[in-house]
């Protein structure tokens, strides 16, 4: 269950990055687009899916 929530938050972060991409590339001067861009990057890094290492 927790893994599914992490994957959903990762996907939301990717979408937020794509929403803010026009601001990053200079196509838009809308200041509100920078917030989803940077928050999306933070959420994506925090919830990046990783494999669990098995303990010996």
PDB file of N, CA, C and O in Angstrom:
ATOM      1  N   UNK A   1       0.820  -1.195   0.000  1.00  0.00           N
ATOM      2  CA  UNK A   1       0.000   0.000   0.000  1.00  0.00           C
ATOM      3  C   UNK A   1       0.865   1.261   0.000  1.00  0.00           C
ATOM      4  O   UNK A   1       0.602   2.183  -0.759  1.00  0.00           O
ATOM      5  N   UNK A   2       1.873   1.279   0.853  1.00  0.00           N
ATOM      6  CA  UNK A   2       2.748   2.451   0.927  1.00  0.00           C
ATOM      7  C   UNK A   2       3.535   2.601  -0.371  1.00  0.00           C
ATOM      8  O   UNK A   2       3.775   3.720  -0.831  1.00  0.00           O
ATOM      9  N   UNK A   3       3.904   1.483  -0.987  1.00  0.00           N
ATOM     10  CA  UNK A   3       4.645   1.542  -2.250  1.00  0.00           C
ATOM     11  C   UNK A   3       3.782   2.154  -3.352  1.00  0.00           C
ATOM     12  O   UNK A   3       4.274   2.941  -4.159  1.00  0.00           O
ATOM     13  N   UNK A   4       2.482   1.821  -3.364  1.00  0.00           N
ATOM     14  CA  UNK A   4       1.578   2.386  -4.368  1.00  0.00           C
ATOM     15  C   UNK A   4       1.423   3.890  -4.180  1.00  0.00           C
ATOM     16  O   UNK A   4       1.380   4.641  -5.147  1.00  0.00           O
ATOM     17  N   UNK A   5       1.346   4.337  -2.941  1.00  0.00           N
ATOM     18  CA  UNK A   5       1.239   5.773  -2.666  1.00  0.00           C
ATOM     19  C   UNK A   5       2.500   6.485  -3.149  1.00  0.00           C
ATOM     20  O   UNK A   5       2.424   7.566  -3.739  1.00  0.00           O
ATOM     21  N   UNK A   6       3.665   5.875  -2.918  1.00  0.00           N
ATOM     22  CA  UNK A   6       4.919   6.458  -3.383  1.00  0.00           C
ATOM     23  C   UNK A   6       4.981   6.561  -4.895  1.00  0.00           C
ATOM     24  O   UNK A   6       5.457   7.565  -5.438  1.00  0.00           O
ATOM     25  N   UNK A   7       4.484   5.540  -5.581  1.00  0.00           N
ATOM     26  CA  UNK A   7       4.495   5.565  -7.047  1.00  0.00           C
ATOM     27  C   UNK A   7       3.546   6.645  -7.570  1.00  0.00           C
ATOM     28  O   UNK A   7       3.866   7.358  -8.529  1.00  0.00           O
ATOM     29  N   UNK A   8       2.389   6.789  -6.922  1.00  0.00           N
ATOM     30  CA  UNK A   8       1.437   7.828  -7.341  1.00  0.00           C
ATOM     31  C   UNK A   8       2.035   9.216  -7.112  1.00  0.00           C
ATOM     32  O   UNK A   8       1.939  10.093  -7.977  1.00  0.00           O
ATOM     33  N   UNK A   9       2.673   9.436  -5.976  1.00  0.00           N
ATOM     34  CA  UNK A   9       3.300  10.731  -5.716  1.00  0.00           C
ATOM     35  C   UNK A   9       4.460  10.989  -6.679  1.00  0.00           C
ATOM     36  O   UNK A   9       4.676  12.134  -7.101  1.00  0.00           O
ATOM     37  N   UNK A  10       5.185   9.952  -7.059  1.00  0.00           N
ATOM     38  CA  UNK A  10       6.248  10.087  -8.058  1.00  0.00           C
ATOM     39  C   UNK A  10       5.651  10.539  -9.392  1.00  0.00           C
ATOM     40  O   UNK A  10       6.171  11.456 -10.038  1.00  0.00           O
ATOM     41  N   UNK A  11       4.544   9.923  -9.790  1.00  0.00           N
ATOM     42  CA  UNK A  11       3.888  10.287 -11.054  1.00  0.00           C
ATOM     43  C   UNK A  11       3.358  11.721 -10.997  1.00  0.00           C
ATOM     44  O   UNK A  11       3.460  12.473 -11.983  1.00  0.00           O
ATOM     45  N   UNK A  12       2.804  12.123  -9.863  1.00  0.00           N
ATOM     46  CA  UNK A  12       2.322  13.496  -9.710  1.00  0.00           C
ATOM     47  C   UNK A  12       3.485  14.477  -9.832  1.00  0.00           C
ATOM     48  O   UNK A  12       3.359  15.545 -10.437  1.00  0.00           O
ATOM     49  N   UNK A  13       4.638  14.119  -9.275  1.00  0.00           N
ATOM     50  CA  UNK A  13       5.823  14.968  -9.393  1.00  0.00           C
ATOM     51  C   UNK A  13       6.265  15.139 -10.839  1.00  0.00           C
ATOM     52  O   UNK A  13       6.630  16.242 -11.257  1.00  0.00           O
ATOM     53  N   UNK A  14       6.217  14.051 -11.605  1.00  0.00           N
ATOM     54  CA  UNK A  14       6.585  14.126 -13.031  1.00  0.00           C
ATOM     55  C   UNK A  14       5.628  15.060 -13.772  1.00  0.00           C
ATOM     56  O   UNK A  14       6.056  15.897 -14.580  1.00  0.00           O
ATOM     57  N   UNK A  15       4.323  14.938 -13.489  1.00  0.00           N
ATOM     58  CA  UNK A  15       3.334  15.809 -14.141  1.00  0.00           C
ATOM     59  C   UNK A  15       3.576  17.268 -13.759  1.00  0.00           C
ATOM     60  O   UNK A  15       3.490  18.161 -14.615  1.00  0.00           O
ATOM     61  N   UNK A  16       3.896  17.515 -12.496  1.00  0.00           N
ATOM     62  CA  UNK A  16       4.157  18.883 -12.059  1.00  0.00           C
ATOM     63  C   UNK A  16       5.378  19.463 -12.770  1.00  0.00           C
ATOM     64  O   UNK A  16       5.392  20.656 -13.114  1.00  0.00           O
ATOM     65  N   UNK A  17       6.392  18.646 -12.995  1.00  0.00           N
ATOM     66  CA  UNK A  17       7.571  19.121 -13.726  1.00  0.00           C
ATOM     67  C   UNK A  17       7.191  19.515 -15.146  1.00  0.00           C
ATOM     68  O   UNK A  17       7.613  20.561 -15.650  1.00  0.00           O
ATOM     69  N   UNK A  18       6.363  18.702 -15.807  1.00  0.00           N
ATOM     70  CA  UNK A  18       5.956  19.025 -17.173  1.00  0.00           C
ATOM     71  C   UNK A  18       5.080  20.275 -17.229  1.00  0.00           C
ATOM     72  O   UNK A  18       5.128  21.030 -18.196  1.00  0.00           O
ATOM     73  N   UNK A  19       4.284  20.514 -16.185  1.00  0.00           N
ATOM     74  CA  UNK A  19       3.469  21.727 -16.146  1.00  0.00           C
ATOM     75  C   UNK A  19       4.367  22.965 -16.031  1.00  0.00           C
ATOM     76  O   UNK A  19       4.111  23.993 -16.655  1.00  0.00           O
ATOM     77  N   UNK A  20       5.435  22.877 -15.258  1.00  0.00           N
ATOM     78  CA  UNK A  20       6.326  24.017 -15.073  1.00  0.00           C
ATOM     79  C   UNK A  20       7.399  24.164 -16.125  1.00  0.00           C
ATOM     80  O   UNK A  20       8.155  25.139 -16.125  1.00  0.00           O
ATOM     81  N   UNK A  21       7.490  23.229 -17.051  1.00  0.00           N
ATOM     82  CA  UNK A  21       8.554  23.260 -18.056  1.00  0.00           C
ATOM     83  C   UNK A  21       8.531  24.495 -18.958  1.00  0.00           C
ATOM     84  O   UNK A  21       9.594  25.013 -19.292  1.00  0.00           O
ATOM     85  N   UNK A  22       7.361  25.029 -19.378  1.00  0.00           N
ATOM     86  CA  UNK A  22       7.397  26.251 -20.211  1.00  0.00           C
ATOM     87  C   UNK A  22       8.080  27.427 -19.510  1.00  0.00           C
ATOM     88  O   UNK A  22       8.758  28.225 -20.155  1.00  0.00           O
ATOM     89  N   UNK A  23       7.916  27.535 -18.189  1.00  0.00           N
ATOM     90  CA  UNK A  23       8.589  28.613 -17.452  1.00  0.00           C
ATOM     91  C   UNK A  23      10.096  28.407 -17.485  1.00  0.00           C
ATOM     92  O   UNK A  23      10.859  29.363 -17.670  1.00  0.00           O
ATOM     93  N   UNK A  24      10.538  27.169 -17.304  1.00  0.00           N
ATOM     94  CA  UNK A  24      11.970  26.874 -17.290  1.00  0.00           C
ATOM     95  C   UNK A  24      12.608  27.156 -18.643  1.00  0.00           C
ATOM     96  O   UNK A  24      13.725  27.673 -18.712  1.00  0.00           O
ATOM     97  N   UNK A  25      11.884  26.839 -19.714  1.00  0.00           N
ATOM     98  CA  UNK A  25      12.437  27.011 -21.057  1.00  0.00           C
ATOM     99  C   UNK A  25      12.258  28.436 -21.591  1.00  0.00           C
ATOM    100  O   UNK A  25      12.760  28.752 -22.666  1.00  0.00           O
ATOM    101  N   UNK A  26      11.555  29.290 -20.858  1.00  0.00           N
ATOM    102  CA  UNK A  26      11.407  30.673 -21.266  1.00  0.00           C
ATOM    103  C   UNK A  26      10.234  30.949 -22.172  1.00  0.00           C
ATOM    104  O   UNK A  26      10.097  32.058 -22.684  1.00  0.00           O
ATOM    105  N   UNK A  27       9.364  29.977 -22.398  1.00  0.00           N
ATOM    106  CA  UNK A  27       8.200  30.197 -23.258  1.00  0.00           C
ATOM    107  C   UNK A  27       7.114  30.981 -22.542  1.00  0.00           C
ATOM    108  O   UNK A  27       6.257  31.570 -23.173  1.00  0.00           O
ATOM    109  N   UNK A  28       7.123  30.955 -21.211  1.00  0.00           N
ATOM    110  CA  UNK A  28       6.102  31.650 -20.438  1.00  0.00           C
ATOM    111  C   UNK A  28       6.778  32.499 -19.368  1.00  0.00           C
ATOM    112  O   UNK A  28       7.788  32.111 -18.794  1.00  0.00           O
ATOM    113  N   UNK A  29       6.182  33.647 -19.098  1.00  0.00           N
ATOM    114  CA  UNK A  29       6.703  34.496 -18.031  1.00  0.00           C
ATOM    115  C   UNK A  29       5.793  34.434 -16.808  1.00  0.00           C
ATOM    116  O   UNK A  29       5.943  35.239 -15.888  1.00  0.00           O
ATOM    117  N   UNK A  30       4.871  33.496 -16.786  1.00  0.00           N
ATOM    118  CA  UNK A  30       3.956  33.339 -15.663  1.00  0.00           C
ATOM    119  C   UNK A  30       4.738  32.836 -14.453  1.00  0.00           C
ATOM    120  O   UNK A  30       5.280  31.742 -14.454  1.00  0.00           O
ATOM    121  N   UNK A  31       4.787  33.652 -13.411  1.00  0.00           N
ATOM    122  CA  UNK A  31       5.567  33.311 -12.211  1.00  0.00           C
ATOM    123  C   UNK A  31       4.995  32.114 -11.466  1.00  0.00           C
ATOM    124  O   UNK A  31       5.715  31.434 -10.745  1.00  0.00           O
ATOM    125  N   UNK A  32       3.702  31.847 -11.623  1.00  0.00           N
ATOM    126  CA  UNK A  32       3.094  30.733 -10.898  1.00  0.00           C
ATOM    127  C   UNK A  32       3.532  29.377 -11.435  1.00  0.00           C
ATOM    128  O   UNK A  32       3.338  28.363 -10.775  1.00  0.00           O
ATOM    129  N   UNK A  33       4.112  29.324 -12.615  1.00  0.00           N
ATOM    130  CA  UNK A  33       4.572  28.048 -13.171  1.00  0.00           C
ATOM    131  C   UNK A  33       5.859  27.564 -12.528  1.00  0.00           C
ATOM    132  O   UNK A  33       6.199  26.394 -12.644  1.00  0.00           O
ATOM    133  N   UNK A  34       6.571  28.443 -11.840  1.00  0.00           N
ATOM    134  CA  UNK A  34       7.812  27.984 -11.223  1.00  0.00           C
ATOM    135  C   UNK A  34       7.552  27.152  -9.975  1.00  0.00           C
ATOM    136  O   UNK A  34       8.365  26.308  -9.625  1.00  0.00           O
ATOM    137  N   UNK A  35       6.421  27.355  -9.318  1.00  0.00           N
ATOM    138  CA  UNK A  35       6.127  26.589  -8.104  1.00  0.00           C
ATOM    139  C   UNK A  35       5.883  25.111  -8.392  1.00  0.00           C
ATOM    140  O   UNK A  35       6.464  24.255  -7.725  1.00  0.00           O
ATOM    141  N   UNK A  36       5.032  24.744  -9.380  1.00  0.00           N
ATOM    142  CA  UNK A  36       4.906  23.308  -9.663  1.00  0.00           C
ATOM    143  C   UNK A  36       6.201  22.708 -10.205  1.00  0.00           C
ATOM    144  O   UNK A  36       6.485  21.534  -9.976  1.00  0.00           O
ATOM    145  N   UNK A  37       7.000  23.525 -10.888  1.00  0.00           N
ATOM    146  CA  UNK A  37       8.261  23.016 -11.417  1.00  0.00           C
ATOM    147  C   UNK A  37       9.180  22.575 -10.283  1.00  0.00           C
ATOM    148  O   UNK A  37       9.649  21.429 -10.251  1.00  0.00           O
ATOM    149  N   UNK A  38       9.432  23.461  -9.344  1.00  0.00           N
ATOM    150  CA  UNK A  38      10.363  23.143  -8.270  1.00  0.00           C
ATOM    151  C   UNK A  38       9.779  22.166  -7.258  1.00  0.00           C
ATOM    152  O   UNK A  38      10.479  21.283  -6.761  1.00  0.00           O
ATOM    153  N   UNK A  39       8.495  22.295  -6.943  1.00  0.00           N
ATOM    154  CA  UNK A  39       7.871  21.318  -6.043  1.00  0.00           C
ATOM    155  C   UNK A  39       7.818  19.931  -6.676  1.00  0.00           C
ATOM    156  O   UNK A  39       7.988  18.925  -5.998  1.00  0.00           O
ATOM    157  N   UNK A  40       7.583  19.897  -7.990  1.00  0.00           N
ATOM    158  CA  UNK A  40       7.580  18.607  -8.691  1.00  0.00           C
ATOM    159  C   UNK A  40       8.940  17.938  -8.644  1.00  0.00           C
ATOM    160  O   UNK A  40       9.040  16.716  -8.496  1.00  0.00           O
ATOM    161  N   UNK A  41      10.000  18.739  -8.765  1.00  0.00           N
ATOM    162  CA  UNK A  41      11.340  18.164  -8.679  1.00  0.00           C
ATOM    163  C   UNK A  41      11.604  17.593  -7.289  1.00  0.00           C
ATOM    164  O   UNK A  41      12.161  16.503  -7.154  1.00  0.00           O
ATOM    165  N   UNK A  42      11.178  18.306  -6.262  1.00  0.00           N
ATOM    166  CA  UNK A  42      11.388  17.832  -4.891  1.00  0.00           C
ATOM    167  C   UNK A  42      10.588  16.560  -4.635  1.00  0.00           C
ATOM    168  O   UNK A  42      11.111  15.586  -4.079  1.00  0.00           O
ATOM    169  N   UNK A  43       9.320  16.544  -5.043  1.00  0.00           N
ATOM    170  CA  UNK A  43       8.468  15.369  -4.829  1.00  0.00           C
ATOM    171  C   UNK A  43       9.007  14.172  -5.602  1.00  0.00           C
ATOM    172  O   UNK A  43       9.021  13.047  -5.094  1.00  0.00           O
ATOM    173  N   UNK A  44       9.481  14.400  -6.818  1.00  0.00           N
ATOM    174  CA  UNK A  44      10.005  13.307  -7.631  1.00  0.00           C
ATOM    175  C   UNK A  44      11.253  12.695  -7.002  1.00  0.00           C
ATOM    176  O   UNK A  44      11.395  11.473  -6.954  1.00  0.00           O
ATOM    177  N   UNK A  45      12.129  13.532  -6.494  1.00  0.00           N
ATOM    178  CA  UNK A  45      13.346  13.011  -5.866  1.00  0.00           C
ATOM    179  C   UNK A  45      13.013  12.280  -4.564  1.00  0.00           C
ATOM    180  O   UNK A  45      13.578  11.224  -4.270  1.00  0.00           O
ATOM    181  N   UNK A  46      12.075  12.806  -3.802  1.00  0.00           N
ATOM    182  CA  UNK A  46      11.720  12.177  -2.525  1.00  0.00           C
ATOM    183  C   UNK A  46      11.076  10.814  -2.712  1.00  0.00           C
ATOM    184  O   UNK A  46      11.300   9.903  -1.913  1.00  0.00           O
ATOM    185  N   UNK A  47      10.270  10.649  -3.756  1.00  0.00           N
ATOM    186  CA  UNK A  47       9.510   9.418  -3.941  1.00  0.00           C
ATOM    187  C   UNK A  47       9.982   8.606  -5.141  1.00  0.00           C
ATOM    188  O   UNK A  47       9.201   7.855  -5.728  1.00  0.00           O
ATOM    189  N   UNK A  48      11.241   8.719  -5.501  1.00  0.00           N
ATOM    190  CA  UNK A  48      11.789   7.907  -6.585  1.00  0.00           C
ATOM    191  C   UNK A  48      11.773   6.442  -6.165  1.00  0.00           C
ATOM    192  O   UNK A  48      12.270   6.090  -5.098  1.00  0.00           O
ATOM    193  N   UNK A  49      11.168   5.579  -6.994  1.00  0.00           N
ATOM    194  CA  UNK A  49      11.120   4.158  -6.632  1.00  0.00           C
ATOM    195  C   UNK A  49      12.518   3.540  -6.611  1.00  0.00           C
ATOM    196  O   UNK A  49      13.303   3.735  -7.532  1.00  0.00           O
ATOM    197  N   UNK A  50      12.814   2.836  -5.547  1.00  0.00           N
ATOM    198  CA  UNK A  50      14.089   2.148  -5.412  1.00  0.00           C
ATOM    199  C   UNK A  50      13.845   0.713  -4.977  1.00  0.00           C
ATOM    200  O   UNK A  50      12.791   0.389  -4.422  1.00  0.00           O
ATOM    201  N   UNK A  51      14.804  -0.125  -5.238  1.00  0.00           N
ATOM    202  CA  UNK A  51      14.699  -1.518  -4.801  1.00  0.00           C
ATOM    203  C   UNK A  51      15.174  -1.632  -3.367  1.00  0.00           C
ATOM    204  O   UNK A  51      16.152  -0.991  -2.967  1.00  0.00           O
ATOM    205  N   UNK A  52      14.500  -2.444  -2.604  1.00  0.00           N
ATOM    206  CA  UNK A  52      14.931  -2.702  -1.238  1.00  0.00           C
ATOM    207  C   UNK A  52      16.048  -3.728  -1.255  1.00  0.00           C
ATOM    208  O   UNK A  52      15.979  -4.734  -1.953  1.00  0.00           O
ATOM    209  N   UNK A  53      17.090  -3.468  -0.499  1.00  0.00           N
ATOM    210  CA  UNK A  53      18.194  -4.417  -0.424  1.00  0.00           C
ATOM    211  C   UNK A  53      17.881  -5.464   0.647  1.00  0.00           C
ATOM    212  O   UNK A  53      17.389  -5.148   1.717  1.00  0.00           O
ATOM    213  N   UNK A  54      18.168  -6.705   0.304  1.00  0.00           N
ATOM    214  CA  UNK A  54      17.933  -7.798   1.253  1.00  0.00           C
ATOM    215  C   UNK A  54      19.077  -7.860   2.243  1.00  0.00           C
ATOM    216  O   UNK A  54      20.241  -7.702   1.898  1.00  0.00           O
ATOM    217  N   UNK A  55      18.730  -8.098   3.481  1.00  0.00           N
ATOM    218  CA  UNK A  55      19.755  -8.243   4.516  1.00  0.00           C
ATOM    219  C   UNK A  55      20.222  -9.679   4.575  1.00  0.00           C
ATOM    220  O   UNK A  55      19.442 -10.609   4.404  1.00  0.00           O
ATOM    221  N   UNK A  56      21.474  -9.860   4.854  1.00  0.00           N
ATOM    222  CA  UNK A  56      22.015 -11.215   4.933  1.00  0.00           C
ATOM    223  C   UNK A  56      21.866 -11.793   6.313  1.00  0.00           C
ATOM    224  O   UNK A  56      21.851 -11.201   7.296  1.00  0.00           O
TER     225      UNK A  56
END
